[in-house]
PDB file of C-alpha atoms (C1' of nucleotides) in Angstrom:
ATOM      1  CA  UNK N1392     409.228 198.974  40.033  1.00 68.00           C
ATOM      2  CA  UNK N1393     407.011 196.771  38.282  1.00 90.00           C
ATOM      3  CA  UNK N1394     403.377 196.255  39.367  1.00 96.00           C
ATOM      4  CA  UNK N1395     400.818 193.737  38.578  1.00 98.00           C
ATOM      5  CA  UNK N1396     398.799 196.161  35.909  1.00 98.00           C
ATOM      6  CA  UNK N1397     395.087 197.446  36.787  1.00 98.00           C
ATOM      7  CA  UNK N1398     394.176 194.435  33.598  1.00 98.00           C
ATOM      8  CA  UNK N1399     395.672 191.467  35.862  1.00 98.00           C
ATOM      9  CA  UNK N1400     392.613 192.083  38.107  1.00 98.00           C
ATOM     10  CA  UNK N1401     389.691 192.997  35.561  1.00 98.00           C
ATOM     11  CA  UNK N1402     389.510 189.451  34.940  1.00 98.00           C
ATOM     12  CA  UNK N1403     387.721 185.983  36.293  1.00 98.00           C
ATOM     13  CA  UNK N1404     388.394 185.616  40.081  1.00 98.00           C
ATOM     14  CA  UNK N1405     389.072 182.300  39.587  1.00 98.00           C
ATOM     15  CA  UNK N1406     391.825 182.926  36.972  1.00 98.00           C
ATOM     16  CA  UNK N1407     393.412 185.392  38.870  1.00 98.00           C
ATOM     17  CA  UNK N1408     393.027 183.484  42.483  1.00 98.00           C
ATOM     18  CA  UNK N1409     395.562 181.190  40.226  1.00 98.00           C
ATOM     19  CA  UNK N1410     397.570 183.666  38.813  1.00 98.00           C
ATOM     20  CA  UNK N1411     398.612 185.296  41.659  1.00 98.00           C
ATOM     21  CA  UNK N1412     400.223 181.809  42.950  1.00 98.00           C
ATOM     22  CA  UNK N1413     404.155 182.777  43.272  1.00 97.00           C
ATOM     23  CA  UNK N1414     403.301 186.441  42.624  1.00 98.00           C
ATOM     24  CA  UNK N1415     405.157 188.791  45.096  1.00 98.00           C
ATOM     25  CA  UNK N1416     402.924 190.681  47.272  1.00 98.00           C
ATOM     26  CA  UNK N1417     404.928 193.640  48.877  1.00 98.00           C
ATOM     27  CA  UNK N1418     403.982 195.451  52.056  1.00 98.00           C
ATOM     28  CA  UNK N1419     406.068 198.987  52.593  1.00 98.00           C
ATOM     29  CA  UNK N1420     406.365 199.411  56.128  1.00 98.00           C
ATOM     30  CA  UNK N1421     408.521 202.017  58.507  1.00 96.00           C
ATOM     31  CA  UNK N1422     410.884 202.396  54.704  1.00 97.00           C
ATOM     32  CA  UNK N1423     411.205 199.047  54.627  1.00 98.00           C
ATOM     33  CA  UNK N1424     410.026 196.042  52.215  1.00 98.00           C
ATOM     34  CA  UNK N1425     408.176 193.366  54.118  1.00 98.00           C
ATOM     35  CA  UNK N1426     407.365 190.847  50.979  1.00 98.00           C
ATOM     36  CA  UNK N1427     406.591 187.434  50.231  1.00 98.00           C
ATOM     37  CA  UNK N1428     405.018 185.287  47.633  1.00 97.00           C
ATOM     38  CA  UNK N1429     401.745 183.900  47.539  1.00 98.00           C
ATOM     39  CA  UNK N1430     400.996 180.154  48.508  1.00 97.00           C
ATOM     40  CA  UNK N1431     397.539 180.534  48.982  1.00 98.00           C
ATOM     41  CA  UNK N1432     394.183 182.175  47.715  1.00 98.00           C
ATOM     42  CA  UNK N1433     390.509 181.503  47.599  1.00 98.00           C
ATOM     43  CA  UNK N1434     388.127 183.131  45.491  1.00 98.00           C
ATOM     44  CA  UNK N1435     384.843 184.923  46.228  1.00 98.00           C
ATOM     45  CA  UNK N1436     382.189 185.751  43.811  1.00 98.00           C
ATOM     46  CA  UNK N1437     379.291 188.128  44.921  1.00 98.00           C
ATOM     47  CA  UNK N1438     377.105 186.910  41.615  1.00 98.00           C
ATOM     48  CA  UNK N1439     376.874 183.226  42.567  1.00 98.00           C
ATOM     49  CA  UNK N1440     378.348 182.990  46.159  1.00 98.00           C
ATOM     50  CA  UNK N1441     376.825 182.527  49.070  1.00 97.00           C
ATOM     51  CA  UNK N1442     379.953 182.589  50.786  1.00 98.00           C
ATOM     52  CA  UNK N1443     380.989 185.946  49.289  1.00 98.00           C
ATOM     53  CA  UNK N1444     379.863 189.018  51.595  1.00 98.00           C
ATOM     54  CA  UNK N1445     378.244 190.766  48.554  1.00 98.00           C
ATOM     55  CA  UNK N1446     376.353 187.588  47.916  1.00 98.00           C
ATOM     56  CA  UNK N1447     374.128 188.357  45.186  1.00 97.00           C
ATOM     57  CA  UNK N1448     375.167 192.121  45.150  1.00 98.00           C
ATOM     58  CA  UNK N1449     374.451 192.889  48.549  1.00 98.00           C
ATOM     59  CA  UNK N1450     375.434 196.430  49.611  1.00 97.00           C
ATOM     60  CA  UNK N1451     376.303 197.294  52.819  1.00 97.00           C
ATOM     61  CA  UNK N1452     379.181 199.436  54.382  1.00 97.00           C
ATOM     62  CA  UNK N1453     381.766 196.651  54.767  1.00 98.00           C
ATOM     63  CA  UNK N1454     380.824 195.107  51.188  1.00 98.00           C
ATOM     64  CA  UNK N1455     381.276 198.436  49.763  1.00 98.00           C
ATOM     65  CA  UNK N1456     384.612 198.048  48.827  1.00 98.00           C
ATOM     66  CA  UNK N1457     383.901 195.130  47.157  1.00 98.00           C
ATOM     67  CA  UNK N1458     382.722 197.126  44.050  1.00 98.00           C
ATOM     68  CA  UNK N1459     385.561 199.017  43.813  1.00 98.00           C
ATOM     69  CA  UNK N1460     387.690 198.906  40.491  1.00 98.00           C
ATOM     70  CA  UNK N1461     389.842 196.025  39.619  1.00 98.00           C
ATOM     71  CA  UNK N1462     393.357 196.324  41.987  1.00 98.00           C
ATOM     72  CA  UNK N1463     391.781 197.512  45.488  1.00 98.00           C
ATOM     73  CA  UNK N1464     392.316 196.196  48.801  1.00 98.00           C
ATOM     74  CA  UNK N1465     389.755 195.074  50.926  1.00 98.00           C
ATOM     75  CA  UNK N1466     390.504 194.367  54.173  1.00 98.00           C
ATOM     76  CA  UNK N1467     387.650 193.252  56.797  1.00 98.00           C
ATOM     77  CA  UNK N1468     388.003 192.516  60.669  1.00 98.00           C
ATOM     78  CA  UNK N1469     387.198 189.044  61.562  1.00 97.00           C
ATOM     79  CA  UNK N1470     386.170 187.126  64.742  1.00 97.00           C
ATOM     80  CA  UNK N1471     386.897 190.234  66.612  1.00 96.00           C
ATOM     81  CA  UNK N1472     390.770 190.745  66.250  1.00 97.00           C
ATOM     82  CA  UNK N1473     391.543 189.364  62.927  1.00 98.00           C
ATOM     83  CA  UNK N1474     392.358 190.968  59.293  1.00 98.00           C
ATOM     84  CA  UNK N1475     392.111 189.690  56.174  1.00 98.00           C
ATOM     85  CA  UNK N1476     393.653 190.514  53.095  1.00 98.00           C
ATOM     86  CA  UNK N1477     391.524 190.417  49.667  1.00 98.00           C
ATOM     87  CA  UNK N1478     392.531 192.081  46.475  1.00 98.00           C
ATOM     88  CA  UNK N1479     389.208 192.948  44.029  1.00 98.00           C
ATOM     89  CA  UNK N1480     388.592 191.629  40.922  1.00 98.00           C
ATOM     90  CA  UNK N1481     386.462 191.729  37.487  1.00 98.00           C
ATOM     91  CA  UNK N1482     385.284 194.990  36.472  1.00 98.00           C
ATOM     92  CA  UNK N1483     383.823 197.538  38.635  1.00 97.00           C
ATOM     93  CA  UNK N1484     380.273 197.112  40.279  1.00 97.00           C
ATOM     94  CA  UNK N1485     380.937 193.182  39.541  1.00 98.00           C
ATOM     95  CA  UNK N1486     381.950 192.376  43.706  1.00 98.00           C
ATOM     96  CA  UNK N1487     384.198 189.732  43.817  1.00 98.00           C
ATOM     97  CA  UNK N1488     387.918 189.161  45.606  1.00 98.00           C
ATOM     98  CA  UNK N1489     390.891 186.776  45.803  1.00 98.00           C
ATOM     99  CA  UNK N1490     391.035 186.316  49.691  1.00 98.00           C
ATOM    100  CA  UNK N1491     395.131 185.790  50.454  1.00 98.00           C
ATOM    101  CA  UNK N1492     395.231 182.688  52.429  1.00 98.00           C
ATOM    102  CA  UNK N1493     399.151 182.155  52.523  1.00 98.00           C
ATOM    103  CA  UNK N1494     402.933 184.082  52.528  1.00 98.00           C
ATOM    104  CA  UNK N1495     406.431 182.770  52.002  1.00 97.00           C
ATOM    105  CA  UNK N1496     408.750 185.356  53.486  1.00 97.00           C
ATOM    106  CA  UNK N1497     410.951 186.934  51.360  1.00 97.00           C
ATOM    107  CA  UNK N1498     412.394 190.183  52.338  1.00 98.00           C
ATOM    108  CA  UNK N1499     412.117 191.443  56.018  1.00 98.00           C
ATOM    109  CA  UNK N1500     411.820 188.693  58.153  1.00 98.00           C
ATOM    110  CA  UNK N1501     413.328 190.483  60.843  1.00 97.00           C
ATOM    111  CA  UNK N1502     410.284 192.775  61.007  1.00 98.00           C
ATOM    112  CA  UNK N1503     407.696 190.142  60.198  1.00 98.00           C
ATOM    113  CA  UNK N1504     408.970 188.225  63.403  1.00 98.00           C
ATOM    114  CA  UNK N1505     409.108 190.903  65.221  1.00 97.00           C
ATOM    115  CA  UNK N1506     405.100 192.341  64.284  1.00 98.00           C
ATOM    116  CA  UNK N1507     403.942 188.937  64.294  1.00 98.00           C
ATOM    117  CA  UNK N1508     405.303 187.242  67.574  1.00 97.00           C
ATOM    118  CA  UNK N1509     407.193 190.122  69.345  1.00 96.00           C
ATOM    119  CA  UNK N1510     410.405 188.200  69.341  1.00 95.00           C
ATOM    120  CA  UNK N1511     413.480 187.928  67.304  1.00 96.00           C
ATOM    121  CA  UNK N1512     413.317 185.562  64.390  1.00 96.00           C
ATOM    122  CA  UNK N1513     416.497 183.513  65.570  1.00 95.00           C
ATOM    123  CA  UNK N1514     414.601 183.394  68.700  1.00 95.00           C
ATOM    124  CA  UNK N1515     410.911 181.585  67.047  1.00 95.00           C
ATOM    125  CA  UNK N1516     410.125 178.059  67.877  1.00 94.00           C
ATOM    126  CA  UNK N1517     409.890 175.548  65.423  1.00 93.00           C
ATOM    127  CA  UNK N1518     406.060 175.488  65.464  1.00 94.00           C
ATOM    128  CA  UNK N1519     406.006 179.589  65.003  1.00 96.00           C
ATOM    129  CA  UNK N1520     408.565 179.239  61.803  1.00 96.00           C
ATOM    130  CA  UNK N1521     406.406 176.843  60.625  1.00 95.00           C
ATOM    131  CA  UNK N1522     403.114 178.759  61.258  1.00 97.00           C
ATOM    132  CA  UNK N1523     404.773 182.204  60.270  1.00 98.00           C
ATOM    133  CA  UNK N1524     402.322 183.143  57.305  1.00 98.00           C
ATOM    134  CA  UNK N1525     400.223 180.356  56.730  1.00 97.00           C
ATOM    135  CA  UNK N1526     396.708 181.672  57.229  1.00 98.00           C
ATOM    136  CA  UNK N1527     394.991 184.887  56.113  1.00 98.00           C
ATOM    137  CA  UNK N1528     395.220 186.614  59.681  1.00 98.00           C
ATOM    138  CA  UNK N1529     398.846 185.306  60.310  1.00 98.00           C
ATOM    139  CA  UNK N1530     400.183 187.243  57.510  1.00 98.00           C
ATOM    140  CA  UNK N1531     397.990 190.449  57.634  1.00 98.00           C
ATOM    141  CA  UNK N1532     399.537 190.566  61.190  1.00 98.00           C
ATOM    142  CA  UNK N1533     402.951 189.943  60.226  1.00 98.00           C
ATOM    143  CA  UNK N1534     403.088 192.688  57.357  1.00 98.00           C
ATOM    144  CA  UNK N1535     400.817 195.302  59.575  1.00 98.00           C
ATOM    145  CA  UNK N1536     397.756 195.390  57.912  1.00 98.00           C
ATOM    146  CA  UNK N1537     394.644 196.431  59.285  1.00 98.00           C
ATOM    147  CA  UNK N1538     391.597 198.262  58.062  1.00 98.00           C
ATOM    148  CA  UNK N1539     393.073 201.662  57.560  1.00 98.00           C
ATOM    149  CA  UNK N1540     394.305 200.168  53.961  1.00 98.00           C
ATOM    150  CA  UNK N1541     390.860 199.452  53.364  1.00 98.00           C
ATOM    151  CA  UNK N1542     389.993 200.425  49.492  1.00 98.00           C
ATOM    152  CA  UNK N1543     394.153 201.133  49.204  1.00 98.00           C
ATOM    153  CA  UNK N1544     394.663 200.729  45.333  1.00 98.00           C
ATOM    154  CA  UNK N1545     396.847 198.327  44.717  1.00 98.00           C
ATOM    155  CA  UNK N1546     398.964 200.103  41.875  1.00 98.00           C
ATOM    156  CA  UNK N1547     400.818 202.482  44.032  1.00 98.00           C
ATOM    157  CA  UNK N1548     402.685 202.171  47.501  1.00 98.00           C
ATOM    158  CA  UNK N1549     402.390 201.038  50.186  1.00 98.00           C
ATOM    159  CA  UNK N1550     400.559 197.875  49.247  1.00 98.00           C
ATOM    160  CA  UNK N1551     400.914 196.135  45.763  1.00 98.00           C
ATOM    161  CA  UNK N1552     402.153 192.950  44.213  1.00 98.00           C
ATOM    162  CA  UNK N1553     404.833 192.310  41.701  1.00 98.00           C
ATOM    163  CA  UNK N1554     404.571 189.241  38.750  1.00 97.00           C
ATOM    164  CA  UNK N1555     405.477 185.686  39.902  1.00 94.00           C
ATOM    165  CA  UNK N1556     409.539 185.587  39.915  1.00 83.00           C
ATOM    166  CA  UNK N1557     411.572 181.778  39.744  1.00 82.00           C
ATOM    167  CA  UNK N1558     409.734 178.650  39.444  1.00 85.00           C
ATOM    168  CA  UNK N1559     406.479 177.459  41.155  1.00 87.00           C
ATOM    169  CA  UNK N1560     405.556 173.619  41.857  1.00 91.00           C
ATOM    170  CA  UNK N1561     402.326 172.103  40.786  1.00 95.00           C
ATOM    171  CA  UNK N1562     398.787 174.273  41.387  1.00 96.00           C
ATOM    172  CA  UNK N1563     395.874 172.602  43.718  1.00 96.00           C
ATOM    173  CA  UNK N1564     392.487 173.189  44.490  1.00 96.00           C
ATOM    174  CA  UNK N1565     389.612 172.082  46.974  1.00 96.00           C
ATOM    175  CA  UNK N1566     386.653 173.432  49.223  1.00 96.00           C
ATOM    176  CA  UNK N1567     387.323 176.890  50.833  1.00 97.00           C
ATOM    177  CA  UNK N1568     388.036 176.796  54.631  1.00 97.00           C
ATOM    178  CA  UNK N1569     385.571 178.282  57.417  1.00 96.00           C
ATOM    179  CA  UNK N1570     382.488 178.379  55.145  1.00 96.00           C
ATOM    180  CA  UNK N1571     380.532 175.684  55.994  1.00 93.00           C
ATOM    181  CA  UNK N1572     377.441 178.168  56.326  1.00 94.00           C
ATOM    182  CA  UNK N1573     377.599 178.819  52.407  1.00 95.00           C
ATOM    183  CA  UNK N1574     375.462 175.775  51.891  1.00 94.00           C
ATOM    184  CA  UNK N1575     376.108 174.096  48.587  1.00 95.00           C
ATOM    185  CA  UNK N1576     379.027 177.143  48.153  1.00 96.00           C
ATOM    186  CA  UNK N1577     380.836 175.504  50.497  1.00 94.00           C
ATOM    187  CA  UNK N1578     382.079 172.726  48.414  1.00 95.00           C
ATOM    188  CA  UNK N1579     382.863 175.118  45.717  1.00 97.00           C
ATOM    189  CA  UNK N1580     386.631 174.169  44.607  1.00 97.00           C
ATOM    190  CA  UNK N1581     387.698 177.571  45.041  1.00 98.00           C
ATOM    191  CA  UNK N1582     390.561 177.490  46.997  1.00 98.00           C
ATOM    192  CA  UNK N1583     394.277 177.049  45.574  1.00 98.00           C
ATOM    193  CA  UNK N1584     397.738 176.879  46.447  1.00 97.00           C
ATOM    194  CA  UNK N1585     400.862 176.017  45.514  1.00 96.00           C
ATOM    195  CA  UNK N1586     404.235 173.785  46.098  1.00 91.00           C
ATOM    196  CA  UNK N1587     406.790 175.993  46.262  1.00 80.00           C
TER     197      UNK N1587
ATOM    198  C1'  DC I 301     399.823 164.517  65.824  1.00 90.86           C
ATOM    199  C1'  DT I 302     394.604 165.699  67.366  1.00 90.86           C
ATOM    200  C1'  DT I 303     390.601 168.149  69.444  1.00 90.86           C
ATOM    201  C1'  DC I 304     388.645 171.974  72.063  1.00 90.86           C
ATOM    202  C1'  DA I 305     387.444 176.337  74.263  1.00 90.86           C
ATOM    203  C1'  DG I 306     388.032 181.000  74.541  1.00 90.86           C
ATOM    204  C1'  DA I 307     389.314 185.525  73.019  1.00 90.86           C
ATOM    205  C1'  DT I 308     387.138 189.748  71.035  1.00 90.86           C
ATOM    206  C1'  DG I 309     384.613 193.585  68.405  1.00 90.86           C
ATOM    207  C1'  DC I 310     382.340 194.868  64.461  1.00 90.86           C
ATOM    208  C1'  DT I 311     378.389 194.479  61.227  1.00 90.86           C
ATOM    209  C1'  DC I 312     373.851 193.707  60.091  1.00 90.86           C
ATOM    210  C1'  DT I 313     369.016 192.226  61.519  1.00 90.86           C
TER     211       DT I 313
ATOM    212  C1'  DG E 485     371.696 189.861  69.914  1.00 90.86           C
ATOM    213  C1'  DA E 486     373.792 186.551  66.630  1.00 90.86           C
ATOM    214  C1'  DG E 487     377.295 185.276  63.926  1.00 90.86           C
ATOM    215  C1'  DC E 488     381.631 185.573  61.904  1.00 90.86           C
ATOM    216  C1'  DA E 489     386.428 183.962  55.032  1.00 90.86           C
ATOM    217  C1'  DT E 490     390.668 182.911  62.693  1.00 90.86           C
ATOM    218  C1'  DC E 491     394.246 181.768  65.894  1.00 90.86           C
ATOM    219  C1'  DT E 492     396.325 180.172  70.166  1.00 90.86           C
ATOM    220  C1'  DG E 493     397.468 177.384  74.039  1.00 90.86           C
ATOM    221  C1'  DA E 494     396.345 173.525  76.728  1.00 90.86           C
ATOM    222  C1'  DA E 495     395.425 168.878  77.145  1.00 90.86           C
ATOM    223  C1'  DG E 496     395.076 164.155  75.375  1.00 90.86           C
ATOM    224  C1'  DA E 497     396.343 160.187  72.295  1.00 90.86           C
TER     225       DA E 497
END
DNA sequence: CTTCAGATGCTCT
DNA sequence: GAGCATCTGAAGA
């Protein structure tokens, strides 16, 4: 079983929010693999970003996380009923994050369907196949993950990520989504993604 | 295709 | 009490 190594992480967010394009992010679940590759990250930087929770190294309960080593999970509620998935980067007491924004199913559909809509996944509309794991809360839902994997280190089960496998399109980037707050961090090009 | 309102609960001030 | 790294369904173009 390969991992992504503790060193992919302990690096620039920005580099790794682009790295882990096409990498395989794998969710264990009832002794089953629920995985799918990446399509979609943004970065957050605590040093510079006013978009970042730790902006400017602030410590609170929920940010704590964020100055974990390299290769933890951070996982926040949002709007009320929402998780999202990051994965910490840069060396430890630096609090940054690659937020994942996007999944392409891979293995376990079935399940994903299932978590996700409650349905069969021969029974989905077109509009839920399409919308299956395209936004940070989508997927978290459709792998079960919630805040009990909070500061989960992502080297061991049941919550890592495996190296990019096949071929990958071209890489973009633009302006995060839902941070229009961040003043001039919101037009920060820190968001990527990927054809596939 | 688009906009729009509402859901919902935790965190920090 | 305010605000939030979102999503859904309904309604209109």
């Amino acid at each position: 079983m390969t991992y992504l190594p503790r060193a992919f992480y302990d690096r620039d967010t920005l580099t790794v929010a682009r790295d882990l394009l096409g990498c395989v992010l794998v969710r264990e679940y009832g002794g089953e693999r629920l995985t799918g590759r990446i399509t979609e990250t943004e970065a957050y930087i605590g040093r510079c970003d006013k978009a970042c929770h730790a902006y400017h190294y602030k410590r609170t309960r929920r940010t704590e996380t964020l100055f974990a080593r390299p290769g933890t999970a951070y996982l926040y509620l949002i709007y009320g009923m929402y998780t999202c998935l990051n994965l910490v980067t840069e060396p430890a007491g630096e609090p940054a994050a690659v937020l994942i924004r996007g999944l392409e199913p891979l293995e376990g559909a079935e399940t994903m369907a299932r978590l996700r809509f409650g349905r069969d996944l021969d029974e989905l509309t077109a509009t839920q196949r399409k919308n299956f794991l395209n936004g940070p809360g989508k997927l978290c839902k459709g792998i079960a993950l919630d805040r009990t994997l909070d500061g989960h280190d992502l080297l061991t089960p049941p919550l890592y990520v495996q190296p990019r496998q096949g071929e990958m399109g071209a890489i973009h980037c633009g302006p995060r989504i839902g941070v229009d707050y961040a003043q001039e961090a919101k037009d920060f090009p820190w968001r990527f993604w990927a054809d596939m």
